[in-house]
Amino acid sequence: MKKQRVRILLALLGAAGIGLLLLAALVFTAEEQKRLSGWCFGLGAAAAALGWGRLAESFLVSAAQTEESRRAEEIERRDERNIRVRERAGYMACRVMGLLLLVLTVILGLASDVTAVVVTASLILGQLLLVIGFQAYYYRHM
């Protein structure tokens, strides 16, 4: 019963998306309604794609296969090696982004654009403060 209700809601979501697309294409065509038309196109496309896509998925993927994949995903997520790999990848991404921001600040400093230098320097400072804050938090809670 629950699966049937979800399928009905997904079909309604897809139909609402098609309705929004039709509204944007046929009704909101005046120049002063361009913004509303754009919103209808965007929301309609998203609703139609998500609604009809999930509906098709609910018919194509069996419940046993979904449960089996959920169980495998849970084991994979809790695996210690994978946790360490994700932590290391996040750490390296943070280091590389810090260096890229530093290079960007130097380049913008040479171009003598004060506003851009202040913005990128504040990003570097913000990243440094986040690293210090998270380190202090995890030292206390781990």
CSV table of N, CA and C in Angstrom, one decimal:
chain,number,residue,atom,x,y,z
A,1,MET,N,0.8,-1.2,0.0
A,1,MET,CA,0.0,0.0,0.0
A,1,MET,C,0.9,1.3,0.0
A,2,LYS,N,1.9,1.2,0.8
A,2,LYS,CA,2.8,2.4,0.9
A,2,LYS,C,3.5,2.7,-0.4
A,3,LYS,N,3.9,1.6,-1.1
A,3,LYS,CA,4.6,1.7,-2.4
A,3,LYS,C,3.7,2.3,-3.4
A,4,GLN,N,2.4,1.9,-3.4
A,4,GLN,CA,1.5,2.4,-4.3
A,4,GLN,C,1.2,3.9,-4.1
A,5,ARG,N,1.2,4.3,-2.8
A,5,ARG,CA,1.0,5.7,-2.5
A,5,ARG,C,2.2,6.6,-3.0
A,6,VAL,N,3.3,6.0,-2.8
A,6,VAL,CA,4.5,6.8,-3.2
A,6,VAL,C,4.5,6.9,-4.8
A,7,ARG,N,4.1,5.8,-5.4
A,7,ARG,CA,4.1,5.9,-6.9
A,7,ARG,C,3.1,6.9,-7.4
A,8,ILE,N,1.9,7.0,-6.7
A,8,ILE,CA,0.9,8.0,-7.1
A,8,ILE,C,1.5,9.4,-6.8
A,9,LEU,N,2.2,9.6,-5.7
A,9,LEU,CA,2.8,11.0,-5.5
A,9,LEU,C,3.8,11.3,-6.5
A,10,LEU,N,4.6,10.3,-6.9
A,10,LEU,CA,5.7,10.6,-7.9
A,10,LEU,C,5.0,10.9,-9.2
A,11,ALA,N,3.9,10.2,-9.6
A,11,ALA,CA,3.3,10.6,-10.8
A,11,ALA,C,2.7,12.0,-10.8
A,12,LEU,N,2.1,12.3,-9.6
A,12,LEU,CA,1.6,13.7,-9.5
A,12,LEU,C,2.7,14.7,-9.6
A,13,LEU,N,3.8,14.4,-9.0
A,13,LEU,CA,5.0,15.4,-9.1
A,13,LEU,C,5.4,15.5,-10.5
A,14,GLY,N,5.5,14.4,-11.3
A,14,GLY,CA,5.8,14.5,-12.7
A,14,GLY,C,4.8,15.3,-13.5
A,15,ALA,N,3.5,15.1,-13.2
A,15,ALA,CA,2.5,15.8,-13.9
A,15,ALA,C,2.5,17.3,-13.6
A,16,ALA,N,2.8,17.6,-12.3
A,16,ALA,CA,2.9,19.0,-11.9
A,16,ALA,C,4.1,19.7,-12.7
A,17,GLY,N,5.2,18.9,-12.8
A,17,GLY,CA,6.3,19.4,-13.6
A,17,GLY,C,6.0,19.7,-15.0
A,18,ILE,N,5.2,18.8,-15.6
A,18,ILE,CA,4.8,19.0,-17.0
A,18,ILE,C,3.9,20.2,-17.1
A,19,GLY,N,3.0,20.3,-16.1
A,19,GLY,CA,2.1,21.5,-16.1
A,19,GLY,C,2.8,22.8,-16.0
A,20,LEU,N,3.9,22.8,-15.1
A,20,LEU,CA,4.7,24.1,-15.0
A,20,LEU,C,5.4,24.4,-16.3
A,21,LEU,N,5.9,23.3,-17.0
A,21,LEU,CA,6.6,23.6,-18.2
A,21,LEU,C,5.6,24.1,-19.3
A,22,LEU,N,4.4,23.6,-19.3
A,22,LEU,CA,3.4,24.1,-20.2
A,22,LEU,C,3.0,25.5,-19.9
A,23,LEU,N,2.9,25.8,-18.6
A,23,LEU,CA,2.6,27.2,-18.2
A,23,LEU,C,3.7,28.2,-18.7
A,24,ALA,N,4.9,27.8,-18.5
A,24,ALA,CA,6.0,28.6,-18.9
A,24,ALA,C,6.1,28.8,-20.4
A,25,ALA,N,5.8,27.8,-21.1
A,25,ALA,CA,5.9,27.9,-22.6
A,25,ALA,C,4.6,28.5,-23.2
A,26,LEU,N,3.5,28.4,-22.7
A,26,LEU,CA,2.3,28.8,-23.3
A,26,LEU,C,1.6,30.0,-22.7
A,27,VAL,N,1.7,30.2,-21.4
A,27,VAL,CA,0.9,31.2,-20.7
A,27,VAL,C,1.8,32.4,-20.4
A,28,PHE,N,3.0,32.2,-19.8
A,28,PHE,CA,3.9,33.3,-19.4
A,28,PHE,C,4.8,33.6,-20.5
A,29,THR,N,4.3,34.2,-21.5
A,29,THR,CA,5.1,34.6,-22.7
A,29,THR,C,5.4,36.1,-22.8
A,30,ALA,N,4.8,36.9,-22.0
A,30,ALA,CA,5.0,38.3,-22.1
A,30,ALA,C,6.4,38.7,-21.6
A,31,GLU,N,6.9,39.8,-22.0
A,31,GLU,CA,8.2,40.2,-21.7
A,31,GLU,C,8.3,40.5,-20.2
A,32,GLU,N,7.3,41.1,-19.6
A,32,GLU,CA,7.3,41.3,-18.1
A,32,GLU,C,7.2,40.1,-17.3
A,33,GLN,N,6.9,39.0,-17.9
A,33,GLN,CA,6.7,37.7,-17.1
A,33,GLN,C,7.9,36.7,-17.4
A,34,LYS,N,9.0,37.3,-17.9
A,34,LYS,CA,10.1,36.4,-18.2
A,34,LYS,C,10.7,35.7,-16.9
A,35,ARG,N,10.8,36.4,-15.8
A,35,ARG,CA,11.3,35.8,-14.6
A,35,ARG,C,10.4,34.7,-14.1
A,36,LEU,N,9.1,34.9,-14.1
A,36,LEU,CA,8.1,33.9,-13.7
A,36,LEU,C,8.2,32.7,-14.7
A,37,SER,N,8.4,33.0,-16.0
A,37,SER,CA,8.5,31.9,-16.9
A,37,SER,C,9.8,31.1,-16.7
A,38,GLY,N,10.9,31.8,-16.4
A,38,GLY,CA,12.1,31.1,-16.0
A,38,GLY,C,12.0,30.2,-14.8
A,39,TRP,N,11.3,30.7,-13.8
A,39,TRP,CA,11.1,29.9,-12.6
A,39,TRP,C,10.2,28.7,-12.9
A,40,CYS,N,9.2,28.9,-13.7
A,40,CYS,CA,8.4,27.7,-14.1
A,40,CYS,C,9.1,26.7,-14.9
A,41,PHE,N,10.0,27.2,-15.8
A,41,PHE,CA,10.8,26.2,-16.6
A,41,PHE,C,11.7,25.4,-15.7
A,42,GLY,N,12.4,26.1,-14.8
A,42,GLY,CA,13.3,25.4,-13.9
A,42,GLY,C,12.7,24.5,-13.0
A,43,LEU,N,11.7,24.9,-12.3
A,43,LEU,CA,11.0,24.0,-11.3
A,43,LEU,C,10.2,22.9,-12.0
A,44,GLY,N,9.6,23.3,-13.2
A,44,GLY,CA,8.9,22.2,-13.9
A,44,GLY,C,9.8,21.1,-14.4
A,45,ALA,N,11.0,21.5,-15.0
A,45,ALA,CA,11.9,20.5,-15.5
A,45,ALA,C,12.4,19.6,-14.3
A,46,ALA,N,12.8,20.3,-13.2
A,46,ALA,CA,13.2,19.5,-12.0
A,46,ALA,C,12.2,18.5,-11.5
A,47,ALA,N,10.9,19.0,-11.4
A,47,ALA,CA,9.8,18.2,-10.9
A,47,ALA,C,9.5,17.1,-11.8
A,48,ALA,N,9.5,17.4,-13.1
A,48,ALA,CA,9.2,16.3,-14.1
A,48,ALA,C,10.3,15.3,-14.1
A,49,ALA,N,11.5,15.7,-14.1
A,49,ALA,CA,12.6,14.7,-14.2
A,49,ALA,C,12.6,13.9,-12.9
A,50,LEU,N,12.5,14.5,-11.8
A,50,LEU,CA,12.5,13.7,-10.5
A,50,LEU,C,11.3,12.8,-10.4
A,51,GLY,N,10.2,13.4,-10.7
A,51,GLY,CA,8.9,12.6,-10.5
A,51,GLY,C,8.9,11.4,-11.4
A,52,TRP,N,9.1,11.6,-12.7
A,52,TRP,CA,9.0,10.5,-13.7
A,52,TRP,C,10.2,9.6,-13.6
A,53,GLY,N,11.4,10.1,-13.2
A,53,GLY,CA,12.5,9.3,-13.1
A,53,GLY,C,12.4,8.3,-11.9
A,54,ARG,N,12.0,8.9,-10.8
A,54,ARG,CA,11.8,8.0,-9.6
A,54,ARG,C,10.7,7.0,-9.8
A,55,LEU,N,9.7,7.4,-10.5
A,55,LEU,CA,8.6,6.5,-10.8
A,55,LEU,C,9.0,5.3,-11.6
A,56,ALA,N,9.8,5.6,-12.7
A,56,ALA,CA,10.4,4.6,-13.5
A,56,ALA,C,11.3,3.7,-12.7
A,57,GLU,N,12.1,4.3,-11.8
A,57,GLU,CA,13.0,3.5,-11.0
A,57,GLU,C,12.2,2.6,-10.1
A,58,SER,N,11.1,3.0,-9.5
A,58,SER,CA,10.3,2.2,-8.6
A,58,SER,C,9.7,1.0,-9.3
A,59,PHE,N,9.5,1.1,-10.6
A,59,PHE,CA,9.0,-0.1,-11.4
A,59,PHE,C,10.1,-1.0,-11.8
A,60,LEU,N,11.3,-0.4,-12.1
A,60,LEU,CA,12.4,-1.2,-12.7
A,60,LEU,C,13.3,-1.9,-11.6
A,61,VAL,N,13.5,-1.3,-10.5
A,61,VAL,CA,14.3,-1.9,-9.5
A,61,VAL,C,13.5,-2.7,-8.5
A,62,SER,N,13.9,-3.9,-8.2
A,62,SER,CA,13.1,-4.8,-7.3
A,62,SER,C,13.4,-4.4,-5.9
A,63,ALA,N,12.5,-4.7,-5.0
A,63,ALA,CA,12.7,-4.4,-3.6
A,63,ALA,C,13.9,-5.1,-3.0
A,64,ALA,N,14.1,-6.4,-3.4
A,64,ALA,CA,15.2,-7.2,-2.9
A,64,ALA,C,16.5,-6.6,-3.3
A,65,GLN,N,16.6,-6.1,-4.5
A,65,GLN,CA,17.8,-5.5,-5.0
A,65,GLN,C,18.1,-4.2,-4.3
A,66,THR,N,17.1,-3.4,-4.1
A,66,THR,CA,17.2,-2.2,-3.3
A,66,THR,C,17.7,-2.5,-1.9
A,67,GLU,N,17.1,-3.4,-1.2
A,67,GLU,CA,17.5,-3.8,0.1
A,67,GLU,C,19.0,-4.3,0.2
A,68,GLU,N,19.3,-5.1,-0.8
A,68,GLU,CA,20.7,-5.6,-0.9
A,68,GLU,C,21.7,-4.5,-1.1
A,69,SER,N,21.4,-3.6,-2.0
A,69,SER,CA,22.3,-2.5,-2.3
A,69,SER,C,22.4,-1.6,-1.1
A,70,ARG,N,21.3,-1.4,-0.3
A,70,ARG,CA,21.4,-0.6,0.9
A,70,ARG,C,22.3,-1.2,1.9
A,71,ARG,N,22.2,-2.5,2.1
A,71,ARG,CA,23.0,-3.2,3.1
A,71,ARG,C,24.5,-3.1,2.7
A,72,ALA,N,24.8,-3.3,1.4
A,72,ALA,CA,26.1,-3.2,0.9
A,72,ALA,C,26.7,-1.8,1.1
A,73,GLU,N,25.8,-0.8,0.8
A,73,GLU,CA,26.2,0.6,1.0
A,73,GLU,C,26.5,0.9,2.5
A,74,GLU,N,25.7,0.4,3.4
A,74,GLU,CA,25.9,0.6,4.8
A,74,GLU,C,27.2,0.0,5.3
A,75,ILE,N,27.5,-1.2,4.8
A,75,ILE,CA,28.8,-1.9,5.2
A,75,ILE,C,30.0,-1.1,4.6
A,76,GLU,N,29.8,-0.6,3.4
A,76,GLU,CA,30.9,0.2,2.8
A,76,GLU,C,31.1,1.5,3.5
A,77,ARG,N,30.0,2.1,3.9
A,77,ARG,CA,30.1,3.4,4.6
A,77,ARG,C,30.8,3.3,6.0
A,78,ARG,N,30.6,2.2,6.6
A,78,ARG,CA,31.2,2.0,8.0
A,78,ARG,C,32.5,1.3,8.0
A,79,ASP,N,33.0,0.9,6.8
A,79,ASP,CA,34.3,0.3,6.8
A,79,ASP,C,35.4,1.3,7.2
A,80,GLU,N,36.3,0.9,8.1
A,80,GLU,CA,37.3,1.8,8.6
A,80,GLU,C,38.2,2.3,7.6
A,81,ARG,N,38.6,1.4,6.7
A,81,ARG,CA,39.6,1.8,5.6
A,81,ARG,C,38.9,2.9,4.8
A,82,ASN,N,37.7,2.8,4.4
A,82,ASN,CA,37.0,3.8,3.6
A,82,ASN,C,36.9,5.1,4.3
A,83,ILE,N,36.6,5.0,5.7
A,83,ILE,CA,36.5,6.2,6.4
A,83,ILE,C,37.8,7.0,6.4
A,84,ARG,N,38.9,6.3,6.6
A,84,ARG,CA,40.3,6.9,6.6
A,84,ARG,C,40.6,7.5,5.2
A,85,VAL,N,40.2,6.8,4.1
A,85,VAL,CA,40.4,7.3,2.8
A,85,VAL,C,39.7,8.6,2.6
A,86,ARG,N,38.4,8.6,3.0
A,86,ARG,CA,37.6,9.9,2.8
A,86,ARG,C,38.2,11.0,3.6
A,87,GLU,N,38.7,10.7,4.9
A,87,GLU,CA,39.3,11.7,5.7
A,87,GLU,C,40.6,12.2,5.0
A,88,ARG,N,41.4,11.3,4.5
A,88,ARG,CA,42.6,11.7,3.8
A,88,ARG,C,42.4,12.6,2.6
A,89,ALA,N,41.4,12.1,1.8
A,89,ALA,CA,41.0,12.9,0.6
A,89,ALA,C,40.5,14.3,1.0
A,90,GLY,N,39.7,14.4,2.0
A,90,GLY,CA,39.3,15.7,2.4
A,90,GLY,C,40.4,16.6,2.9
A,91,TYR,N,41.4,16.0,3.6
A,91,TYR,CA,42.5,16.7,4.1
A,91,TYR,C,43.4,17.2,2.9
A,92,MET,N,43.6,16.4,1.9
A,92,MET,CA,44.4,16.8,0.8
A,92,MET,C,43.7,17.8,-0.1
A,93,ALA,N,42.4,17.7,-0.2
A,93,ALA,CA,41.6,18.7,-0.9
A,93,ALA,C,41.7,20.1,-0.2
A,94,CYS,N,41.7,20.1,1.1
A,94,CYS,CA,41.8,21.3,1.8
A,94,CYS,C,43.2,21.9,1.6
A,95,ARG,N,44.2,21.1,1.7
A,95,ARG,CA,45.6,21.6,1.5
A,95,ARG,C,45.7,22.2,0.1
A,96,VAL,N,45.2,21.5,-0.9
A,96,VAL,CA,45.4,22.0,-2.3
A,96,VAL,C,44.6,23.3,-2.5
A,97,MET,N,43.3,23.3,-2.0
A,97,MET,CA,42.5,24.5,-2.1
A,97,MET,C,43.2,25.7,-1.4
A,98,GLY,N,43.8,25.5,-0.3
A,98,GLY,CA,44.6,26.5,0.4
A,98,GLY,C,45.7,27.1,-0.4
A,99,LEU,N,46.4,26.2,-1.1
A,99,LEU,CA,47.5,26.6,-1.9
A,99,LEU,C,47.0,27.4,-3.1
A,100,LEU,N,45.9,26.9,-3.7
A,100,LEU,CA,45.3,27.6,-4.9
A,100,LEU,C,44.8,29.0,-4.5
A,101,LEU,N,44.2,29.1,-3.3
A,101,LEU,CA,43.8,30.4,-2.9
A,101,LEU,C,44.9,31.3,-2.6
A,102,LEU,N,46.0,30.8,-2.1
A,102,LEU,CA,47.2,31.6,-1.8
A,102,LEU,C,47.8,32.1,-3.2
A,103,VAL,N,47.9,31.2,-4.2
A,103,VAL,CA,48.4,31.7,-5.5
A,103,VAL,C,47.4,32.7,-6.1
A,104,LEU,N,46.1,32.5,-6.0
A,104,LEU,CA,45.2,33.5,-6.5
A,104,LEU,C,45.3,34.8,-5.8
A,105,THR,N,45.6,34.8,-4.5
A,105,THR,CA,45.8,36.1,-3.8
A,105,THR,C,47.0,36.8,-4.3
A,106,VAL,N,48.1,36.1,-4.5
A,106,VAL,CA,49.3,36.7,-5.0
A,106,VAL,C,49.1,37.2,-6.4
A,107,ILE,N,48.5,36.5,-7.3
A,107,ILE,CA,48.2,37.0,-8.6
A,107,ILE,C,47.3,38.2,-8.6
A,108,LEU,N,46.3,38.2,-7.8
A,108,LEU,CA,45.4,39.4,-7.7
A,108,LEU,C,46.1,40.5,-7.1
A,109,GLY,N,47.1,40.3,-6.2
A,109,GLY,CA,47.8,41.3,-5.5
A,109,GLY,C,48.8,42.0,-6.6
A,110,LEU,N,49.3,41.2,-7.5
A,110,LEU,CA,50.1,41.8,-8.5
A,110,LEU,C,49.3,42.6,-9.5
A,111,ALA,N,48.0,42.2,-9.7
A,111,ALA,CA,47.1,43.0,-10.6
A,111,ALA,C,46.6,44.2,-9.9
A,112,SER,N,46.9,44.4,-8.6
A,112,SER,CA,46.6,45.6,-7.8
A,112,SER,C,45.1,45.9,-7.7
A,113,ASP,N,44.3,44.8,-7.6
A,113,ASP,CA,42.9,44.9,-7.4
A,113,ASP,C,42.6,44.7,-5.9
A,114,VAL,N,42.5,45.7,-5.1
A,114,VAL,CA,42.4,45.6,-3.6
A,114,VAL,C,41.2,44.8,-3.2
A,115,THR,N,40.1,45.0,-3.7
A,115,THR,CA,38.9,44.3,-3.3
A,115,THR,C,39.0,42.8,-3.5
A,116,ALA,N,39.5,42.4,-4.6
A,116,ALA,CA,39.7,40.9,-4.8
A,116,ALA,C,40.8,40.3,-3.9
A,117,VAL,N,41.8,41.1,-3.6
A,117,VAL,CA,42.8,40.6,-2.7
A,117,VAL,C,42.3,40.4,-1.3
A,118,VAL,N,41.5,41.4,-0.8
A,118,VAL,CA,40.9,41.3,0.5
A,118,VAL,C,39.9,40.1,0.6
A,119,VAL,N,39.1,39.9,-0.5
A,119,VAL,CA,38.2,38.8,-0.5
A,119,VAL,C,38.9,37.4,-0.4
A,120,THR,N,39.9,37.3,-1.3
A,120,THR,CA,40.7,36.0,-1.3
A,120,THR,C,41.5,35.8,0.0
A,121,ALA,N,42.0,36.9,0.5
A,121,ALA,CA,42.8,36.8,1.8
A,121,ALA,C,41.8,36.4,2.9
A,122,SER,N,40.6,36.9,2.9
A,122,SER,CA,39.6,36.6,4.0
A,122,SER,C,39.2,35.1,3.8
A,123,LEU,N,39.2,34.6,2.6
A,123,LEU,CA,38.9,33.2,2.4
A,123,LEU,C,40.0,32.3,3.0
A,124,ILE,N,41.2,32.7,2.8
A,124,ILE,CA,42.3,31.9,3.3
A,124,ILE,C,42.3,32.0,4.8
A,125,LEU,N,42.0,33.1,5.4
A,125,LEU,CA,41.9,33.3,6.9
A,125,LEU,C,40.7,32.4,7.4
A,126,GLY,N,39.6,32.5,6.7
A,126,GLY,CA,38.5,31.6,7.1
A,126,GLY,C,38.8,30.2,7.1
A,127,GLN,N,39.5,29.7,6.0
A,127,GLN,CA,39.8,28.3,6.0
A,127,GLN,C,40.8,27.9,7.1
A,128,LEU,N,41.7,28.8,7.4
A,128,LEU,CA,42.7,28.5,8.5
A,128,LEU,C,41.9,28.4,9.8
A,129,LEU,N,41.0,29.3,10.1
A,129,LEU,CA,40.2,29.3,11.3
A,129,LEU,C,39.3,28.1,11.4
A,130,LEU,N,38.8,27.6,10.2
A,130,LEU,CA,38.0,26.4,10.2
A,130,LEU,C,38.8,25.2,10.6
A,131,VAL,N,40.0,25.1,10.0
A,131,VAL,CA,40.9,24.0,10.3
A,131,VAL,C,41.3,24.0,11.8
A,132,ILE,N,41.6,25.1,12.3
A,132,ILE,CA,41.9,25.2,13.8
A,132,ILE,C,40.7,24.8,14.6
A,133,GLY,N,39.6,25.3,14.3
A,133,GLY,CA,38.4,25.0,15.0
A,133,GLY,C,38.0,23.5,15.0
A,134,PHE,N,38.1,22.9,13.8
A,134,PHE,CA,37.7,21.5,13.7
A,134,PHE,C,38.7,20.7,14.4
A,135,GLN,N,40.0,21.0,14.3
A,135,GLN,CA,41.0,20.2,15.0
A,135,GLN,C,40.8,20.3,16.5
A,136,ALA,N,40.5,21.4,17.1
A,136,ALA,CA,40.2,21.5,18.5
A,136,ALA,C,38.9,20.7,18.9
A,137,TYR,N,37.9,20.8,18.0
A,137,TYR,CA,36.7,20.0,18.3
A,137,TYR,C,36.9,18.5,18.3
A,138,TYR,N,37.7,18.0,17.3
A,138,TYR,CA,37.9,16.6,17.2
A,138,TYR,C,38.9,16.1,18.2
A,139,TYR,N,39.8,16.9,18.7
A,139,TYR,CA,40.7,16.5,19.7
A,139,TYR,C,39.9,16.3,21.0
A,140,ARG,N,38.9,17.1,21.3
A,140,ARG,CA,38.1,16.9,22.5
A,140,ARG,C,37.1,15.8,22.4
A,141,HIS,N,36.6,15.5,21.2
A,141,HIS,CA,35.5,14.5,21.0
A,141,HIS,C,35.9,13.1,20.5
A,142,MET,N,37.2,12.9,20.2
A,142,MET,CA,37.6,11.6,19.7
A,142,MET,C,38.5,10.9,20.7
